[in-house]
């Protein structure tokens, strides 16, 4: 999880160090309620690896309510990588209104982990997905439909997005970067569009 690295580098001022990092996890329950012992589980936690020791260890103690059965279709590695990125993307859509067929969604920071999760979820629901990246690069995540990529370094990205949408703009912006893309996102929105902002790189 990228936030593990940021915390270790001192870029998350509320992280308490020294500590074992790790926010997301997948594993087998070895001790606890009988219904869970031996079960493959997965999950994530806001405090894990930030204010208490995390999951980059051989064992971790968790509340039973913090684990969920791991889908058999996912490997341990896949399940362990889903946590914070997908929880963040799902929560953003829950608060702002999930996109659906006919909606155009712009994702700023497309190739970050939350950006990839947001693109995957939006395309799964049938929305048109447009993503902004910092340099000329393709989309590296998964999707259930095409993902149109805009290189922010190649000119007026907001104007290109409005051209792609016939001048209307997008219904929803998922801004995973914050302040550097706020103006671009604002100029790309349709009337009564909404913007989800989950982070910023500027001190407040």
PDB file of C-alpha atoms in Angstrom:
ATOM      1  CA  UNK A   1       0.000   0.000   0.000  1.00  0.00           C
ATOM      2  CA  UNK A   2       1.507   3.387  -0.951  1.00  0.00           C
ATOM      3  CA  UNK A   3       0.440   4.872   2.390  1.00  0.00           C
ATOM      4  CA  UNK A   4       2.743   2.398   4.166  1.00  0.00           C
ATOM      5  CA  UNK A   5       5.682   3.944   2.322  1.00  0.00           C
ATOM      6  CA  UNK A   6       4.466   7.495   2.961  1.00  0.00           C
ATOM      7  CA  UNK A   7       4.093   6.793   6.675  1.00  0.00           C
ATOM      8  CA  UNK A   8       7.571   5.266   6.890  1.00  0.00           C
ATOM      9  CA  UNK A   9       9.043   8.323   5.123  1.00  0.00           C
ATOM     10  CA  UNK A  10       7.373  10.698   7.583  1.00  0.00           C
ATOM     11  CA  UNK A  11       4.879  12.078   5.066  1.00  0.00           C
ATOM     12  CA  UNK A  12       1.867  11.206   7.254  1.00  0.00           C
ATOM     13  CA  UNK A  13       2.229  13.407  10.357  1.00  0.00           C
ATOM     14  CA  UNK A  14      -0.386  11.460  12.335  1.00  0.00           C
ATOM     15  CA  UNK A  15       1.549   8.183  11.969  1.00  0.00           C
ATOM     16  CA  UNK A  16       3.270   7.158  15.208  1.00  0.00           C
ATOM     17  CA  UNK A  17       6.754   5.678  14.803  1.00  0.00           C
ATOM     18  CA  UNK A  18       8.692   3.455  15.297  1.00  0.00           C
ATOM     19  CA  UNK A  19       6.275   0.717  14.334  1.00  0.00           C
ATOM     20  CA  UNK A  20       5.679  -2.287  12.104  1.00  0.00           C
ATOM     21  CA  UNK A  21       3.976  -0.999   8.920  1.00  0.00           C
ATOM     22  CA  UNK A  22       1.161  -2.639   6.988  1.00  0.00           C
ATOM     23  CA  UNK A  23      -2.477  -1.567   6.614  1.00  0.00           C
ATOM     24  CA  UNK A  24      -3.916  -4.340   4.420  1.00  0.00           C
ATOM     25  CA  UNK A  25      -3.779  -8.071   5.035  1.00  0.00           C
ATOM     26  CA  UNK A  26      -4.770 -11.588   4.094  1.00  0.00           C
ATOM     27  CA  UNK A  27      -4.015 -14.707   6.078  1.00  0.00           C
ATOM     28  CA  UNK A  28      -5.255 -17.674   8.070  1.00  0.00           C
ATOM     29  CA  UNK A  29      -6.770 -17.331  11.557  1.00  0.00           C
ATOM     30  CA  UNK A  30      -4.689 -19.395  13.991  1.00  0.00           C
ATOM     31  CA  UNK A  31      -6.351 -18.389  17.248  1.00  0.00           C
ATOM     32  CA  UNK A  32      -9.685 -16.843  18.189  1.00  0.00           C
ATOM     33  CA  UNK A  33     -13.384 -17.676  17.851  1.00  0.00           C
ATOM     34  CA  UNK A  34     -13.836 -21.315  16.857  1.00  0.00           C
ATOM     35  CA  UNK A  35     -15.861 -20.329  13.788  1.00  0.00           C
ATOM     36  CA  UNK A  36     -12.871 -18.401  12.442  1.00  0.00           C
ATOM     37  CA  UNK A  37      -9.922 -20.637  13.344  1.00  0.00           C
ATOM     38  CA  UNK A  38      -8.443 -22.106  10.171  1.00  0.00           C
ATOM     39  CA  UNK A  39     -10.373 -19.733   7.913  1.00  0.00           C
ATOM     40  CA  UNK A  40      -8.701 -17.675   5.190  1.00  0.00           C
ATOM     41  CA  UNK A  41      -9.545 -14.021   5.839  1.00  0.00           C
ATOM     42  CA  UNK A  42      -8.673 -10.584   4.551  1.00  0.00           C
ATOM     43  CA  UNK A  43      -9.201  -6.943   5.435  1.00  0.00           C
ATOM     44  CA  UNK A  44      -7.740  -3.525   6.110  1.00  0.00           C
ATOM     45  CA  UNK A  45      -7.558  -1.004   8.890  1.00  0.00           C
ATOM     46  CA  UNK A  46      -7.146   2.713   9.306  1.00  0.00           C
ATOM     47  CA  UNK A  47      -5.047   2.416  12.467  1.00  0.00           C
ATOM     48  CA  UNK A  48      -3.002  -0.597  11.355  1.00  0.00           C
ATOM     49  CA  UNK A  49       0.578   0.364  10.578  1.00  0.00           C
ATOM     50  CA  UNK A  50      -0.191   3.978  11.470  1.00  0.00           C
ATOM     51  CA  UNK A  51      -1.033   4.226  15.157  1.00  0.00           C
ATOM     52  CA  UNK A  52      -0.508   0.571  16.043  1.00  0.00           C
ATOM     53  CA  UNK A  53       1.729  -2.183  14.689  1.00  0.00           C
ATOM     54  CA  UNK A  54       0.594  -3.375  11.293  1.00  0.00           C
ATOM     55  CA  UNK A  55       0.473  -6.427   9.107  1.00  0.00           C
ATOM     56  CA  UNK A  56       4.021  -6.648   7.740  1.00  0.00           C
ATOM     57  CA  UNK A  57       4.689  -9.372  10.288  1.00  0.00           C
ATOM     58  CA  UNK A  58       4.239 -13.115  10.637  1.00  0.00           C
ATOM     59  CA  UNK A  59       1.236 -12.657  12.975  1.00  0.00           C
ATOM     60  CA  UNK A  60      -1.117  -9.831  13.893  1.00  0.00           C
ATOM     61  CA  UNK A  61      -3.835  -9.548  16.561  1.00  0.00           C
ATOM     62  CA  UNK A  62      -7.138  -8.170  15.251  1.00  0.00           C
ATOM     63  CA  UNK A  63     -10.704  -7.823  16.414  1.00  0.00           C
ATOM     64  CA  UNK A  64     -12.894 -10.585  14.984  1.00  0.00           C
ATOM     65  CA  UNK A  65     -15.088  -7.872  13.464  1.00  0.00           C
ATOM     66  CA  UNK A  66     -12.104  -6.624  11.434  1.00  0.00           C
ATOM     67  CA  UNK A  67     -11.774  -9.737   9.270  1.00  0.00           C
ATOM     68  CA  UNK A  68     -13.900 -11.084   6.440  1.00  0.00           C
ATOM     69  CA  UNK A  69     -13.794 -14.445   4.641  1.00  0.00           C
ATOM     70  CA  UNK A  70     -11.404 -14.282   1.696  1.00  0.00           C
ATOM     71  CA  UNK A  71     -13.116 -15.009  -1.644  1.00  0.00           C
ATOM     72  CA  UNK A  72     -11.825 -18.297  -3.035  1.00  0.00           C
ATOM     73  CA  UNK A  73     -11.330 -16.620  -6.412  1.00  0.00           C
ATOM     74  CA  UNK A  74      -8.579 -14.404  -4.969  1.00  0.00           C
ATOM     75  CA  UNK A  75      -5.077 -15.478  -4.052  1.00  0.00           C
ATOM     76  CA  UNK A  76      -3.634 -14.344  -0.725  1.00  0.00           C
ATOM     77  CA  UNK A  77      -1.466 -11.783  -2.532  1.00  0.00           C
ATOM     78  CA  UNK A  78      -4.453 -10.397  -4.464  1.00  0.00           C
ATOM     79  CA  UNK A  79      -6.639 -10.167  -1.369  1.00  0.00           C
ATOM     80  CA  UNK A  80      -3.858  -8.505   0.617  1.00  0.00           C
ATOM     81  CA  UNK A  81      -3.558  -5.766  -2.009  1.00  0.00           C
ATOM     82  CA  UNK A  82      -7.224  -4.776  -2.155  1.00  0.00           C
ATOM     83  CA  UNK A  83      -7.840  -3.187   1.260  1.00  0.00           C
ATOM     84  CA  UNK A  84      -7.313   0.567   1.517  1.00  0.00           C
ATOM     85  CA  UNK A  85      -7.472   1.348  -2.238  1.00  0.00           C
ATOM     86  CA  UNK A  86     -10.858  -0.293  -2.760  1.00  0.00           C
ATOM     87  CA  UNK A  87     -12.307   0.762   0.597  1.00  0.00           C
ATOM     88  CA  UNK A  88     -11.370   4.356  -0.242  1.00  0.00           C
ATOM     89  CA  UNK A  89     -12.834   4.167  -3.745  1.00  0.00           C
ATOM     90  CA  UNK A  90     -16.053   2.519  -2.576  1.00  0.00           C
ATOM     91  CA  UNK A  91     -16.494   5.016   0.259  1.00  0.00           C
ATOM     92  CA  UNK A  92     -15.964   7.950  -2.092  1.00  0.00           C
ATOM     93  CA  UNK A  93     -18.630   6.664  -4.455  1.00  0.00           C
ATOM     94  CA  UNK A  94     -20.950   5.882  -1.533  1.00  0.00           C
ATOM     95  CA  UNK A  95     -20.763   9.465  -0.308  1.00  0.00           C
ATOM     96  CA  UNK A  96     -20.937  11.185  -3.686  1.00  0.00           C
ATOM     97  CA  UNK A  97     -23.275   8.825  -5.520  1.00  0.00           C
ATOM     98  CA  UNK A  98     -22.027   5.831  -7.461  1.00  0.00           C
ATOM     99  CA  UNK A  99     -21.747   6.286 -11.233  1.00  0.00           C
ATOM    100  CA  UNK A 100     -23.795   4.195 -13.617  1.00  0.00           C
ATOM    101  CA  UNK A 101     -24.495   3.695 -17.317  1.00  0.00           C
ATOM    102  CA  UNK A 102     -24.514   7.004 -19.174  1.00  0.00           C
ATOM    103  CA  UNK A 103     -22.322   8.766 -16.604  1.00  0.00           C
ATOM    104  CA  UNK A 104     -18.866  10.084 -17.459  1.00  0.00           C
ATOM    105  CA  UNK A 105     -16.306   9.735 -14.677  1.00  0.00           C
ATOM    106  CA  UNK A 106     -12.938  11.496 -14.584  1.00  0.00           C
ATOM    107  CA  UNK A 107     -10.248   9.968 -12.380  1.00  0.00           C
ATOM    108  CA  UNK A 108      -7.294  12.198 -11.507  1.00  0.00           C
ATOM    109  CA  UNK A 109      -4.296  10.089 -10.601  1.00  0.00           C
ATOM    110  CA  UNK A 110      -5.573   7.182 -12.690  1.00  0.00           C
ATOM    111  CA  UNK A 111      -2.583   4.889 -12.238  1.00  0.00           C
ATOM    112  CA  UNK A 112      -2.373   5.205  -8.454  1.00  0.00           C
ATOM    113  CA  UNK A 113      -3.882   2.351  -6.464  1.00  0.00           C
ATOM    114  CA  UNK A 114      -7.047   4.257  -5.494  1.00  0.00           C
ATOM    115  CA  UNK A 115      -7.322   5.559  -9.055  1.00  0.00           C
ATOM    116  CA  UNK A 116      -7.145   2.032 -10.423  1.00  0.00           C
ATOM    117  CA  UNK A 117      -9.786   0.872  -7.949  1.00  0.00           C
ATOM    118  CA  UNK A 118     -12.060   3.819  -8.831  1.00  0.00           C
ATOM    119  CA  UNK A 119     -11.688   3.078 -12.552  1.00  0.00           C
ATOM    120  CA  UNK A 120     -12.401  -0.608 -12.073  1.00  0.00           C
ATOM    121  CA  UNK A 121     -15.547   0.074 -10.022  1.00  0.00           C
ATOM    122  CA  UNK A 122     -16.865   2.788 -12.365  1.00  0.00           C
ATOM    123  CA  UNK A 123     -16.349   0.672 -15.478  1.00  0.00           C
ATOM    124  CA  UNK A 124     -17.971  -2.300 -13.769  1.00  0.00           C
ATOM    125  CA  UNK A 125     -21.093  -0.166 -13.298  1.00  0.00           C
ATOM    126  CA  UNK A 126     -21.139   0.790 -16.968  1.00  0.00           C
ATOM    127  CA  UNK A 127     -19.834   4.354 -16.681  1.00  0.00           C
ATOM    128  CA  UNK A 128     -17.534   5.970 -19.216  1.00  0.00           C
ATOM    129  CA  UNK A 129     -14.098   6.307 -17.622  1.00  0.00           C
ATOM    130  CA  UNK A 130     -11.583   9.024 -18.462  1.00  0.00           C
ATOM    131  CA  UNK A 131      -8.332   9.198 -16.511  1.00  0.00           C
ATOM    132  CA  UNK A 132      -5.650  11.822 -16.032  1.00  0.00           C
ATOM    133  CA  UNK A 133      -1.985  10.855 -15.649  1.00  0.00           C
ATOM    134  CA  UNK A 134       1.096  13.033 -15.065  1.00  0.00           C
ATOM    135  CA  UNK A 135       3.017  11.896 -18.147  1.00  0.00           C
ATOM    136  CA  UNK A 136       2.503   9.956 -21.362  1.00  0.00           C
ATOM    137  CA  UNK A 137       1.660   6.462 -20.090  1.00  0.00           C
ATOM    138  CA  UNK A 138      -1.134   3.900 -20.577  1.00  0.00           C
ATOM    139  CA  UNK A 139      -3.619   2.787 -17.955  1.00  0.00           C
ATOM    140  CA  UNK A 140      -2.020  -0.074 -16.002  1.00  0.00           C
ATOM    141  CA  UNK A 141      -5.049  -1.322 -14.045  1.00  0.00           C
ATOM    142  CA  UNK A 142      -8.038  -3.530 -14.753  1.00  0.00           C
ATOM    143  CA  UNK A 143     -11.377  -2.405 -16.154  1.00  0.00           C
ATOM    144  CA  UNK A 144     -14.638  -3.809 -17.482  1.00  0.00           C
ATOM    145  CA  UNK A 145     -14.612  -1.369 -20.391  1.00  0.00           C
ATOM    146  CA  UNK A 146     -12.354   1.095 -22.200  1.00  0.00           C
ATOM    147  CA  UNK A 147     -10.443   3.690 -20.185  1.00  0.00           C
ATOM    148  CA  UNK A 148      -9.520   6.893 -22.024  1.00  0.00           C
ATOM    149  CA  UNK A 149      -6.220   8.366 -20.826  1.00  0.00           C
ATOM    150  CA  UNK A 150      -5.324  12.070 -20.813  1.00  0.00           C
ATOM    151  CA  UNK A 151      -1.697  13.125 -20.358  1.00  0.00           C
ATOM    152  CA  UNK A 152      -1.810  16.222 -18.130  1.00  0.00           C
ATOM    153  CA  UNK A 153       1.650  17.299 -19.294  1.00  0.00           C
ATOM    154  CA  UNK A 154       0.632  17.581 -22.939  1.00  0.00           C
ATOM    155  CA  UNK A 155      -1.538  20.696 -22.804  1.00  0.00           C
ATOM    156  CA  UNK A 156      -4.932  21.848 -21.526  1.00  0.00           C
ATOM    157  CA  UNK A 157      -6.296  18.587 -20.125  1.00  0.00           C
ATOM    158  CA  UNK A 158      -9.614  20.125 -19.032  1.00  0.00           C
ATOM    159  CA  UNK A 159     -10.276  21.399 -22.570  1.00  0.00           C
ATOM    160  CA  UNK A 160      -9.555  17.938 -23.972  1.00  0.00           C
ATOM    161  CA  UNK A 161     -11.932  16.362 -21.459  1.00  0.00           C
ATOM    162  CA  UNK A 162     -14.698  18.787 -22.391  1.00  0.00           C
ATOM    163  CA  UNK A 163     -14.062  17.999 -26.077  1.00  0.00           C
ATOM    164  CA  UNK A 164     -14.331  14.274 -25.340  1.00  0.00           C
ATOM    165  CA  UNK A 165     -17.702  14.853 -23.670  1.00  0.00           C
ATOM    166  CA  UNK A 166     -19.102  17.089 -26.403  1.00  0.00           C
ATOM    167  CA  UNK A 167     -18.581  20.210 -24.305  1.00  0.00           C
ATOM    168  CA  UNK A 168     -20.748  18.906 -21.467  1.00  0.00           C
ATOM    169  CA  UNK A 169     -18.068  17.844 -18.989  1.00  0.00           C
ATOM    170  CA  UNK A 170     -18.044  14.844 -16.674  1.00  0.00           C
ATOM    171  CA  UNK A 171     -20.663  13.922 -14.097  1.00  0.00           C
ATOM    172  CA  UNK A 172     -18.161  12.910 -11.438  1.00  0.00           C
ATOM    173  CA  UNK A 173     -14.491  13.532 -10.719  1.00  0.00           C
ATOM    174  CA  UNK A 174     -12.598  11.199  -8.396  1.00  0.00           C
ATOM    175  CA  UNK A 175      -9.561  13.318  -7.478  1.00  0.00           C
ATOM    176  CA  UNK A 176      -7.039  11.060  -5.745  1.00  0.00           C
ATOM    177  CA  UNK A 177      -4.270  13.682  -5.765  1.00  0.00           C
ATOM    178  CA  UNK A 178      -5.994  16.796  -4.455  1.00  0.00           C
ATOM    179  CA  UNK A 179      -4.858  20.385  -4.932  1.00  0.00           C
ATOM    180  CA  UNK A 180      -2.627  19.918  -8.021  1.00  0.00           C
ATOM    181  CA  UNK A 181      -5.639  18.677  -9.999  1.00  0.00           C
ATOM    182  CA  UNK A 182      -8.407  20.697  -8.336  1.00  0.00           C
ATOM    183  CA  UNK A 183      -8.653  23.397 -11.015  1.00  0.00           C
ATOM    184  CA  UNK A 184      -8.461  20.843 -13.841  1.00  0.00           C
ATOM    185  CA  UNK A 185     -11.175  18.783 -12.157  1.00  0.00           C
ATOM    186  CA  UNK A 186     -13.380  21.820 -11.539  1.00  0.00           C
ATOM    187  CA  UNK A 187     -13.104  22.955 -15.173  1.00  0.00           C
ATOM    188  CA  UNK A 188     -13.920  19.421 -16.363  1.00  0.00           C
ATOM    189  CA  UNK A 189     -17.186  19.082 -14.439  1.00  0.00           C
ATOM    190  CA  UNK A 190     -20.636  19.209 -15.987  1.00  0.00           C
ATOM    191  CA  UNK A 191     -23.277  21.455 -14.467  1.00  0.00           C
ATOM    192  CA  UNK A 192     -24.249  19.903 -11.113  1.00  0.00           C
ATOM    193  CA  UNK A 193     -21.307  17.526 -11.371  1.00  0.00           C
ATOM    194  CA  UNK A 194     -19.531  16.472  -8.196  1.00  0.00           C
ATOM    195  CA  UNK A 195     -15.916  16.040  -7.171  1.00  0.00           C
ATOM    196  CA  UNK A 196     -14.504  13.557  -4.671  1.00  0.00           C
ATOM    197  CA  UNK A 197     -11.197  14.674  -3.122  1.00  0.00           C
ATOM    198  CA  UNK A 198      -9.413  12.182  -0.881  1.00  0.00           C
ATOM    199  CA  UNK A 199      -6.004  13.789  -0.385  1.00  0.00           C
ATOM    200  CA  UNK A 200      -3.829  16.823  -0.964  1.00  0.00           C
ATOM    201  CA  UNK A 201      -0.092  17.364  -1.085  1.00  0.00           C
ATOM    202  CA  UNK A 202      -0.279  20.892   0.337  1.00  0.00           C
ATOM    203  CA  UNK A 203      -0.103  21.585   4.067  1.00  0.00           C
ATOM    204  CA  UNK A 204      -3.263  23.079   5.521  1.00  0.00           C
TER     205      UNK A 204
END
